[in-house]
Amino acid sequence: MKRQSARLDDIWVGVNFWSRAGGPRMWRSYDPEVVSEELAVMRAHGMTVTRSFFYWPDFMPTPDTLDEQLVARYADFLDRHQALGMRTIPTFIVGHMSGQNWDPAWRQGRDLFGDVWFVARQAWYVRELTARFKDHPAVAAWLLTNEVPIYGDQRTRGVGTLDHEQVASWAQILIDAVRAGGGTQPVSIGDGAWGVEVTGNDNGFRVRELAGLVDFLGPHVYRMETDPVRQHLGAAFVCELLDLGGKPVIMEEFGLTSDYTSEANAAHYYRQVLHNTLLAGASGWLTWNNTDYDDLWQDEPYRHHPFEMHFGLVDAAGRPKAQALEVRDFAALIERVDLARCSRPDARAALVVSSYLESGYPFTHPQDATVVFDVCRQAYVAAREADLAVGVAREKDGIPDDCLLYLLPSAKQLTAPGWRALLERARDGATVYASWFAGEHAYQRGSWWPGLDAMFGVRKQSRYGLVEPITGDRVTLTMTAALGDLKAGDELVFPVAGNANARSYLPVEPDGAQVLALDDAGRPALLRHSVGAGWMVLATYPFEYMAAITPNVNPEPTWRLYRALARASGVDEPVSFDTPLVSAALMRHEDGRVFVWCVSQAGTEVKAAPAVRSGTLRDEHGAPVSVVELPPYGVRVLELA
């Protein structure tokens, strides 16, 4: 299975930029010497691209004029980039920023997307600014907006869903304005990639529709989690979900405020996000943001969102924080491995994402969509802990036929054609694993699996309208037969969680299936059924769901189950670790070199001996490596010779 590999012409490592001399209003009090100083610090730390912003109320004071003084200051800003060998991505419609929305004074409540006159004025503004700067060598790309779903939704519609057709039409008009202004550089929207295809919530900005219009997709990721590993891999999973339309994925915004964390932990977070999103297919990184704003404490938005003052890589005194050093080291690594000519190996294991995430089928519950994200992200975590290179297989796009293992985690719903496709994959020789899940709510509670008994070689013993509750805080699986590297007698202990609907299991009796594991009460909990040349494997507990809603749970035993399934299916990764605390992932250079990322999820120093199927691991100096030593949450890149 092919995985995300599309890229722009260059690998971007950079930062979202507001000068400390003004923040969003920097163009009113533009200080060119301060700007040069700030850019020089970024350049010294490996950053060659900024994302910059036309603050809309200032740049367009009337419906048919630009502020020429500010336009001239932006031209100087571009010249200062060029002098340092840097480029920038201008962002046009900046009505939202850092916890506040601002309108042009002449908007007068007009609909951002549906008022034809107002859309025409936006298009004029975009076209005119593009025409001014289209030939400047410091312009790397264009962005239509900054987080316009927040600006548009709150300012024009209140809480609710925007019309997706209107949104796509608005985007097309503004992109056409860039091209009409002579802009030939890549263009995207700046919407954060928060569409239904990622979140399960339809905000009107549907990624599939917009992917056909833009040159790259730009997620903005600021997740708050209850588990460190989910936190470190959350942005990576979003990148995996954005393998849509063959468009490059650029981490357009990510970062943290120093008011929320220590500097050491901030550095850990940056390191993890940078490397894990690279391994998930991202090919550009723009952190939020360049500097702190202590002198702007009386100004909006910092007056009422004071934590927004301290997202900088550099503090207000000009000192680079530890996270700036992480970006510097990451940029140096990208250059060392020549990332622009590297790609991810094809995947032999697929993580199946139910189409209920994004399709909005009639008479379904909103939780049927959002829970798909939760369980699939947890399954992605377990797969990474097992060193599996998994591809994201969206049911909506069809189940690929070139994998040896298909993982369907805690799935209440899949369409009937989706189930038939998985059954065909098993008949053709693959292993299909599915874990049962009743869902989080009581509407049509139960798994919508047609022909479950025949598919999995069981007789279900469930009762209509009722669930079989899981008692206790843990469930222990005891293997009764070997599976991959799991032996009879091995035990896996899983956390139990969920409400009265979800905290339940499926009682079954084998009817042709082999029982692989029993639960605490001696009931079948893992069964394997021979189908054609392959296998259908049933877990009667929603392991991934229960882990997904449990704080501080990872690593939990699903990684061992996935590794055993992979090995039993013939998926044998070239490099692996016998601990979930260190994961291995590969990147292949087009000249034949293979680089191995070793990523630690341990909060202390760790030593781990990698198992190498063929060849030898060597460090950057060519010395063989038999034990990988990593600092807390550390990353090391070796070469497989």
PDB file of N, CA, C and O in Angstrom, residues 27-87:
ATOM      1  N   TRP A  27       2.511  46.120  11.438  1.00  0.00           N
ATOM      2  CA  TRP A  27       2.691  46.959  10.252  1.00  0.00           C
ATOM      3  C   TRP A  27       2.428  48.433  10.563  1.00  0.00           C
ATOM      4  O   TRP A  27       2.926  49.316   9.853  1.00  0.00           O
ATOM      5  N   ARG A  28       1.673  48.740  11.621  1.00  0.00           N
ATOM      6  CA  ARG A  28       1.443  50.130  12.006  1.00  0.00           C
ATOM      7  C   ARG A  28       2.710  50.738  12.613  1.00  0.00           C
ATOM      8  O   ARG A  28       2.999  51.927  12.423  1.00  0.00           O
ATOM      9  N   SER A  29       3.442  49.920  13.374  1.00  0.00           N
ATOM     10  CA  SER A  29       4.653  50.403  14.065  1.00  0.00           C
ATOM     11  C   SER A  29       5.872  49.639  13.568  1.00  0.00           C
ATOM     12  O   SER A  29       6.719  49.228  14.355  1.00  0.00           O
ATOM     13  N   TYR A  30       5.933  49.451  12.261  1.00  0.00           N
ATOM     14  CA  TYR A  30       6.951  48.595  11.649  1.00  0.00           C
ATOM     15  C   TYR A  30       8.358  49.095  11.988  1.00  0.00           C
ATOM     16  O   TYR A  30       8.708  50.257  11.772  1.00  0.00           O
ATOM     17  N   ASP A  31       9.163  48.185  12.551  1.00  0.00           N
ATOM     18  CA  ASP A  31      10.550  48.484  12.902  1.00  0.00           C
ATOM     19  C   ASP A  31      11.447  47.554  12.093  1.00  0.00           C
ATOM     20  O   ASP A  31      11.645  46.391  12.452  1.00  0.00           O
ATOM     21  N   PRO A  32      11.982  48.025  10.969  1.00  0.00           N
ATOM     22  CA  PRO A  32      12.742  47.135  10.082  1.00  0.00           C
ATOM     23  C   PRO A  32      13.964  46.515  10.730  1.00  0.00           C
ATOM     24  O   PRO A  32      14.309  45.367  10.437  1.00  0.00           O
ATOM     25  N   GLU A  33      14.621  47.247  11.637  1.00  0.00           N
ATOM     26  CA  GLU A  33      15.825  46.693  12.257  1.00  0.00           C
ATOM     27  C   GLU A  33      15.466  45.549  13.207  1.00  0.00           C
ATOM     28  O   GLU A  33      16.170  44.535  13.279  1.00  0.00           O
ATOM     29  N   VAL A  34      14.380  45.710  13.938  1.00  0.00           N
ATOM     30  CA  VAL A  34      13.931  44.622  14.811  1.00  0.00           C
ATOM     31  C   VAL A  34      13.550  43.405  13.980  1.00  0.00           C
ATOM     32  O   VAL A  34      13.889  42.260  14.322  1.00  0.00           O
ATOM     33  N   VAL A  35      12.848  43.629  12.880  1.00  0.00           N
ATOM     34  CA  VAL A  35      12.456  42.524  12.009  1.00  0.00           C
ATOM     35  C   VAL A  35      13.688  41.785  11.495  1.00  0.00           C
ATOM     36  O   VAL A  35      13.745  40.547  11.505  1.00  0.00           O
ATOM     37  N   SER A  36      14.691  42.508  11.039  1.00  0.00           N
ATOM     38  CA  SER A  36      15.913  41.854  10.556  1.00  0.00           C
ATOM     39  C   SER A  36      16.582  41.044  11.654  1.00  0.00           C
ATOM     40  O   SER A  36      17.076  39.926  11.422  1.00  0.00           O
ATOM     41  N   GLU A  37      16.608  41.606  12.844  1.00  0.00           N
ATOM     42  CA  GLU A  37      17.193  40.886  13.981  1.00  0.00           C
ATOM     43  C   GLU A  37      16.430  39.592  14.259  1.00  0.00           C
ATOM     44  O   GLU A  37      17.029  38.537  14.486  1.00  0.00           O
ATOM     45  N   GLU A  38      15.107  39.682  14.234  1.00  0.00           N
ATOM     46  CA  GLU A  38      14.280  38.499  14.498  1.00  0.00           C
ATOM     47  C   GLU A  38      14.462  37.444  13.410  1.00  0.00           C
ATOM     48  O   GLU A  38      14.581  36.240  13.697  1.00  0.00           O
ATOM     49  N   LEU A  39      14.494  37.876  12.163  1.00  0.00           N
ATOM     50  CA  LEU A  39      14.692  36.928  11.070  1.00  0.00           C
ATOM     51  C   LEU A  39      16.073  36.277  11.152  1.00  0.00           C
ATOM     52  O   LEU A  39      16.216  35.076  10.870  1.00  0.00           O
ATOM     53  N   ALA A  40      17.067  37.034  11.537  1.00  0.00           N
ATOM     54  CA  ALA A  40      18.419  36.486  11.626  1.00  0.00           C
ATOM     55  C   ALA A  40      18.501  35.378  12.668  1.00  0.00           C
ATOM     56  O   ALA A  40      19.207  34.377  12.473  1.00  0.00           O
ATOM     57  N   VAL A  41      17.788  35.530  13.767  1.00  0.00           N
ATOM     58  CA  VAL A  41      17.770  34.472  14.779  1.00  0.00           C
ATOM     59  C   VAL A  41      17.123  33.213  14.211  1.00  0.00           C
ATOM     60  O   VAL A  41      17.615  32.098  14.423  1.00  0.00           O
ATOM     61  N   MET A  42      16.032  33.376  13.485  1.00  0.00           N
ATOM     62  CA  MET A  42      15.390  32.209  12.871  1.00  0.00           C
ATOM     63  C   MET A  42      16.349  31.536  11.882  1.00  0.00           C
ATOM     64  O   MET A  42      16.495  30.309  11.871  1.00  0.00           O
ATOM     65  N   ARG A  43      16.993  32.357  11.060  1.00  0.00           N
ATOM     66  CA  ARG A  43      17.907  31.800  10.042  1.00  0.00           C
ATOM     67  C   ARG A  43      19.068  31.065  10.701  1.00  0.00           C
ATOM     68  O   ARG A  43      19.498  30.007  10.212  1.00  0.00           O
ATOM     69  N   ALA A  44      19.549  31.579  11.815  1.00  0.00           N
ATOM     70  CA  ALA A  44      20.658  30.932  12.516  1.00  0.00           C
ATOM     71  C   ALA A  44      20.247  29.603  13.129  1.00  0.00           C
ATOM     72  O   ALA A  44      21.115  28.787  13.471  1.00  0.00           O
ATOM     73  N   HIS A  45      18.960  29.377  13.253  1.00  0.00           N
ATOM     74  CA  HIS A  45      18.457  28.125  13.815  1.00  0.00           C
ATOM     75  C   HIS A  45      17.811  27.243  12.745  1.00  0.00           C
ATOM     76  O   HIS A  45      16.922  26.438  13.035  1.00  0.00           O
ATOM     77  N   GLY A  46      18.283  27.391  11.516  1.00  0.00           N
ATOM     78  CA  GLY A  46      17.905  26.463  10.451  1.00  0.00           C
ATOM     79  C   GLY A  46      16.596  26.753   9.766  1.00  0.00           C
ATOM     80  O   GLY A  46      16.174  25.973   8.901  1.00  0.00           O
ATOM     81  N   MET A  47      15.932  27.857  10.117  1.00  0.00           N
ATOM     82  CA  MET A  47      14.619  28.161   9.551  1.00  0.00           C
ATOM     83  C   MET A  47      14.767  29.096   8.360  1.00  0.00           C
ATOM     84  O   MET A  47      15.350  30.170   8.480  1.00  0.00           O
ATOM     85  N   THR A  48      14.232  28.698   7.228  1.00  0.00           N
ATOM     86  CA  THR A  48      14.389  29.470   5.994  1.00  0.00           C
ATOM     87  C   THR A  48      13.070  29.989   5.446  1.00  0.00           C
ATOM     88  O   THR A  48      13.060  30.687   4.434  1.00  0.00           O
ATOM     89  N   VAL A  49      11.960  29.654   6.096  1.00  0.00           N
ATOM     90  CA  VAL A  49      10.636  30.068   5.618  1.00  0.00           C
ATOM     91  C   VAL A  49       9.843  30.634   6.788  1.00  0.00           C
ATOM     92  O   VAL A  49       9.874  30.086   7.894  1.00  0.00           O
ATOM     93  N   THR A  50       9.139  31.731   6.544  1.00  0.00           N
ATOM     94  CA  THR A  50       8.175  32.226   7.509  1.00  0.00           C
ATOM     95  C   THR A  50       6.783  32.217   6.871  1.00  0.00           C
ATOM     96  O   THR A  50       6.645  32.195   5.648  1.00  0.00           O
ATOM     97  N   ARG A  51       5.791  32.208   7.721  1.00  0.00           N
ATOM     98  CA  ARG A  51       4.428  32.497   7.289  1.00  0.00           C
ATOM     99  C   ARG A  51       4.093  33.865   7.844  1.00  0.00           C
ATOM    100  O   ARG A  51       4.203  34.097   9.048  1.00  0.00           O
ATOM    101  N   SER A  52       3.732  34.792   6.969  1.00  0.00           N
ATOM    102  CA  SER A  52       3.481  36.173   7.373  1.00  0.00           C
ATOM    103  C   SER A  52       2.030  36.542   7.072  1.00  0.00           C
ATOM    104  O   SER A  52       1.333  35.828   6.345  1.00  0.00           O
ATOM    105  N   PHE A  53       1.583  37.701   7.602  1.00  0.00           N
ATOM    106  CA  PHE A  53       0.154  37.977   7.640  1.00  0.00           C
ATOM    107  C   PHE A  53      -0.158  39.422   7.258  1.00  0.00           C
ATOM    108  O   PHE A  53       0.405  40.358   7.830  1.00  0.00           O
ATOM    109  N   PHE A  54      -1.077  39.576   6.310  1.00  0.00           N
ATOM    110  CA  PHE A  54      -1.673  40.873   6.036  1.00  0.00           C
ATOM    111  C   PHE A  54      -2.848  41.048   7.009  1.00  0.00           C
ATOM    112  O   PHE A  54      -3.911  40.460   6.807  1.00  0.00           O
ATOM    113  N   TYR A  55      -2.619  41.834   8.060  1.00  0.00           N
ATOM    114  CA  TYR A  55      -3.706  42.069   9.027  1.00  0.00           C
ATOM    115  C   TYR A  55      -4.805  42.844   8.305  1.00  0.00           C
ATOM    116  O   TYR A  55      -4.655  44.009   7.950  1.00  0.00           O
ATOM    117  N   TRP A  56      -5.924  42.179   8.058  1.00  0.00           N
ATOM    118  CA  TRP A  56      -6.943  42.647   7.118  1.00  0.00           C
ATOM    119  C   TRP A  56      -7.503  44.038   7.446  1.00  0.00           C
ATOM    120  O   TRP A  56      -7.597  44.898   6.557  1.00  0.00           O
ATOM    121  N   PRO A  57      -7.894  44.322   8.687  1.00  0.00           N
ATOM    122  CA  PRO A  57      -8.445  45.654   8.955  1.00  0.00           C
ATOM    123  C   PRO A  57      -7.485  46.792   8.615  1.00  0.00           C
ATOM    124  O   PRO A  57      -7.928  47.905   8.294  1.00  0.00           O
ATOM    125  N   ASP A  58      -6.174  46.536   8.702  1.00  0.00           N
ATOM    126  CA  ASP A  58      -5.196  47.583   8.408  1.00  0.00           C
ATOM    127  C   ASP A  58      -4.878  47.677   6.916  1.00  0.00           C
ATOM    128  O   ASP A  58      -4.747  48.774   6.367  1.00  0.00           O
ATOM    129  N   PHE A  59      -4.713  46.536   6.263  1.00  0.00           N
ATOM    130  CA  PHE A  59      -4.283  46.551   4.864  1.00  0.00           C
ATOM    131  C   PHE A  59      -5.403  46.968   3.916  1.00  0.00           C
ATOM    132  O   PHE A  59      -5.133  47.429   2.812  1.00  0.00           O
ATOM    133  N   MET A  60      -6.675  46.815   4.308  1.00  0.00           N
ATOM    134  CA  MET A  60      -7.800  47.160   3.434  1.00  0.00           C
ATOM    135  C   MET A  60      -8.747  48.099   4.191  1.00  0.00           C
ATOM    136  O   MET A  60      -9.813  47.698   4.650  1.00  0.00           O
ATOM    137  N   PRO A  61      -8.384  49.353   4.318  1.00  0.00           N
ATOM    138  CA  PRO A  61      -9.182  50.270   5.150  1.00  0.00           C
ATOM    139  C   PRO A  61     -10.549  50.607   4.568  1.00  0.00           C
ATOM    140  O   PRO A  61     -11.453  50.984   5.318  1.00  0.00           O
ATOM    141  N   THR A  62     -10.707  50.491   3.241  1.00  0.00           N
ATOM    142  CA  THR A  62     -12.007  50.708   2.608  1.00  0.00           C
ATOM    143  C   THR A  62     -12.230  49.577   1.607  1.00  0.00           C
ATOM    144  O   THR A  62     -11.289  48.839   1.268  1.00  0.00           O
ATOM    145  N   PRO A  63     -13.444  49.433   1.086  1.00  0.00           N
ATOM    146  CA  PRO A  63     -13.719  48.300   0.184  1.00  0.00           C
ATOM    147  C   PRO A  63     -12.907  48.301  -1.099  1.00  0.00           C
ATOM    148  O   PRO A  63     -12.795  47.251  -1.739  1.00  0.00           O
ATOM    149  N   ASP A  64     -12.328  49.437  -1.473  1.00  0.00           N
ATOM    150  CA  ASP A  64     -11.626  49.471  -2.756  1.00  0.00           C
ATOM    151  C   ASP A  64     -10.258  50.144  -2.673  1.00  0.00           C
ATOM    152  O   ASP A  64      -9.752  50.676  -3.659  1.00  0.00           O
ATOM    153  N   THR A  65      -9.645  50.092  -1.481  1.00  0.00           N
ATOM    154  CA  THR A  65      -8.294  50.647  -1.352  1.00  0.00           C
ATOM    155  C   THR A  65      -7.422  49.744  -0.503  1.00  0.00           C
ATOM    156  O   THR A  65      -7.903  49.019   0.377  1.00  0.00           O
ATOM    157  N   LEU A  66      -6.140  49.810  -0.761  1.00  0.00           N
ATOM    158  CA  LEU A  66      -5.114  49.220   0.092  1.00  0.00           C
ATOM    159  C   LEU A  66      -4.364  50.350   0.783  1.00  0.00           C
ATOM    160  O   LEU A  66      -4.246  51.460   0.246  1.00  0.00           O
ATOM    161  N   ASP A  67      -3.853  50.086   1.957  1.00  0.00           N
ATOM    162  CA  ASP A  67      -3.014  51.057   2.652  1.00  0.00           C
ATOM    163  C   ASP A  67      -1.616  50.968   2.047  1.00  0.00           C
ATOM    164  O   ASP A  67      -0.863  50.021   2.300  1.00  0.00           O
ATOM    165  N   GLU A  68      -1.274  51.957   1.236  1.00  0.00           N
ATOM    166  CA  GLU A  68      -0.032  51.890   0.471  1.00  0.00           C
ATOM    167  C   GLU A  68       1.202  51.959   1.358  1.00  0.00           C
ATOM    168  O   GLU A  68       2.249  51.392   1.024  1.00  0.00           O
ATOM    169  N   GLN A  69       1.096  52.627   2.487  1.00  0.00           N
ATOM    170  CA  GLN A  69       2.242  52.665   3.398  1.00  0.00           C
ATOM    171  C   GLN A  69       2.542  51.276   3.942  1.00  0.00           C
ATOM    172  O   GLN A  69       3.705  50.854   4.018  1.00  0.00           O
ATOM    173  N   LEU A  70       1.488  50.536   4.312  1.00  0.00           N
ATOM    174  CA  LEU A  70       1.691  49.182   4.822  1.00  0.00           C
ATOM    175  C   LEU A  70       2.180  48.252   3.715  1.00  0.00           C
ATOM    176  O   LEU A  70       2.996  47.355   3.971  1.00  0.00           O
ATOM    177  N   VAL A  71       1.672  48.447   2.513  1.00  0.00           N
ATOM    178  CA  VAL A  71       2.138  47.637   1.385  1.00  0.00           C
ATOM    179  C   VAL A  71       3.639  47.855   1.178  1.00  0.00           C
ATOM    180  O   VAL A  71       4.393  46.899   0.934  1.00  0.00           O
ATOM    181  N   ALA A  72       4.084  49.098   1.285  1.00  0.00           N
ATOM    182  CA  ALA A  72       5.515  49.385   1.136  1.00  0.00           C
ATOM    183  C   ALA A  72       6.326  48.732   2.254  1.00  0.00           C
ATOM    184  O   ALA A  72       7.440  48.236   2.026  1.00  0.00           O
ATOM    185  N   ARG A  73       5.770  48.735   3.459  1.00  0.00           N
ATOM    186  CA  ARG A  73       6.470  48.086   4.568  1.00  0.00           C
ATOM    187  C   ARG A  73       6.558  46.575   4.352  1.00  0.00           C
ATOM    188  O   ARG A  73       7.577  45.955   4.686  1.00  0.00           O
ATOM    189  N   TYR A  74       5.517  45.999   3.786  1.00  0.00           N
ATOM    190  CA  TYR A  74       5.588  44.566   3.504  1.00  0.00           C
ATOM    191  C   TYR A  74       6.643  44.287   2.428  1.00  0.00           C
ATOM    192  O   TYR A  74       7.343  43.270   2.485  1.00  0.00           O
ATOM    193  N   ALA A  75       6.781  45.175   1.447  1.00  0.00           N
ATOM    194  CA  ALA A  75       7.829  45.007   0.432  1.00  0.00           C
ATOM    195  C   ALA A  75       9.210  45.017   1.083  1.00  0.00           C
ATOM    196  O   ALA A  75      10.098  44.223   0.708  1.00  0.00           O
ATOM    197  N   ASP A  76       9.413  45.896   2.048  1.00  0.00           N
ATOM    198  CA  ASP A  76      10.677  45.912   2.784  1.00  0.00           C
ATOM    199  C   ASP A  76      10.872  44.600   3.548  1.00  0.00           C
ATOM    200  O   ASP A  76      11.989  44.062   3.604  1.00  0.00           O
ATOM    201  N   PHE A  77       9.800  44.107   4.127  1.00  0.00           N
ATOM    202  CA  PHE A  77       9.821  42.821   4.842  1.00  0.00           C
ATOM    203  C   PHE A  77      10.301  41.709   3.917  1.00  0.00           C
ATOM    204  O   PHE A  77      11.158  40.886   4.293  1.00  0.00           O
ATOM    205  N   LEU A  78       9.793  41.693   2.685  1.00  0.00           N
ATOM    206  CA  LEU A  78      10.232  40.690   1.710  1.00  0.00           C
ATOM    207  C   LEU A  78      11.707  40.861   1.378  1.00  0.00           C
ATOM    208  O   LEU A  78      12.455  39.874   1.264  1.00  0.00           O
ATOM    209  N   ASP A  79      12.137  42.106   1.194  1.00  0.00           N
ATOM    210  CA  ASP A  79      13.552  42.352   0.874  1.00  0.00           C
ATOM    211  C   ASP A  79      14.463  41.835   1.984  1.00  0.00           C
ATOM    212  O   ASP A  79      15.551  41.302   1.718  1.00  0.00           O
ATOM    213  N   ARG A  80      14.047  41.980   3.211  1.00  0.00           N
ATOM    214  CA  ARG A  80      14.858  41.519   4.336  1.00  0.00           C
ATOM    215  C   ARG A  80      14.912  39.994   4.390  1.00  0.00           C
ATOM    216  O   ARG A  80      15.915  39.422   4.819  1.00  0.00           O
ATOM    217  N   HIS A  81      13.857  39.344   3.967  1.00  0.00           N
ATOM    218  CA  HIS A  81      13.916  37.889   3.801  1.00  0.00           C
ATOM    219  C   HIS A  81      14.953  37.507   2.749  1.00  0.00           C
ATOM    220  O   HIS A  81      15.796  36.628   2.966  1.00  0.00           O
ATOM    221  N   GLN A  82      14.857  38.160   1.606  1.00  0.00           N
ATOM    222  CA  GLN A  82      15.762  37.829   0.510  1.00  0.00           C
ATOM    223  C   GLN A  82      17.215  38.036   0.912  1.00  0.00           C
ATOM    224  O   GLN A  82      18.097  37.232   0.561  1.00  0.00           O
ATOM    225  N   ALA A  83      17.491  39.072   1.671  1.00  0.00           N
ATOM    226  CA  ALA A  83      18.866  39.355   2.089  1.00  0.00           C
ATOM    227  C   ALA A  83      19.441  38.246   2.952  1.00  0.00           C
ATOM    228  O   ALA A  83      20.668  38.043   2.973  1.00  0.00           O
ATOM    229  N   LEU A  84      18.583  37.510   3.642  1.00  0.00           N
ATOM    230  CA  LEU A  84      19.037  36.427   4.509  1.00  0.00           C
ATOM    231  C   LEU A  84      18.873  35.052   3.867  1.00  0.00           C
ATOM    232  O   LEU A  84      19.084  34.030   4.526  1.00  0.00           O
ATOM    233  N   GLY A  85      18.488  35.028   2.606  1.00  0.00           N
ATOM    234  CA  GLY A  85      18.263  33.744   1.950  1.00  0.00           C
ATOM    235  C   GLY A  85      17.014  33.049   2.468  1.00  0.00           C
ATOM    236  O   GLY A  85      16.956  31.815   2.487  1.00  0.00           O
ATOM    237  N   MET A  86      16.019  33.837   2.863  1.00  0.00           N
ATOM    238  CA  MET A  86      14.772  33.298   3.399  1.00  0.00           C
ATOM    239  C   MET A  86      13.608  33.648   2.468  1.00  0.00           C
ATOM    240  O   MET A  86      13.707  34.528   1.615  1.00  0.00           O
ATOM    241  N   ARG A  87      12.500  32.938   2.667  1.00  0.00           N
ATOM    242  CA  ARG A  87      11.266  33.231   1.934  1.00  0.00           C
ATOM    243  C   ARG A  87      10.094  33.260   2.909  1.00  0.00           C
ATOM    244  O   ARG A  87      10.227  32.853   4.066  1.00  0.00           O
TER     245      ARG A  87
END
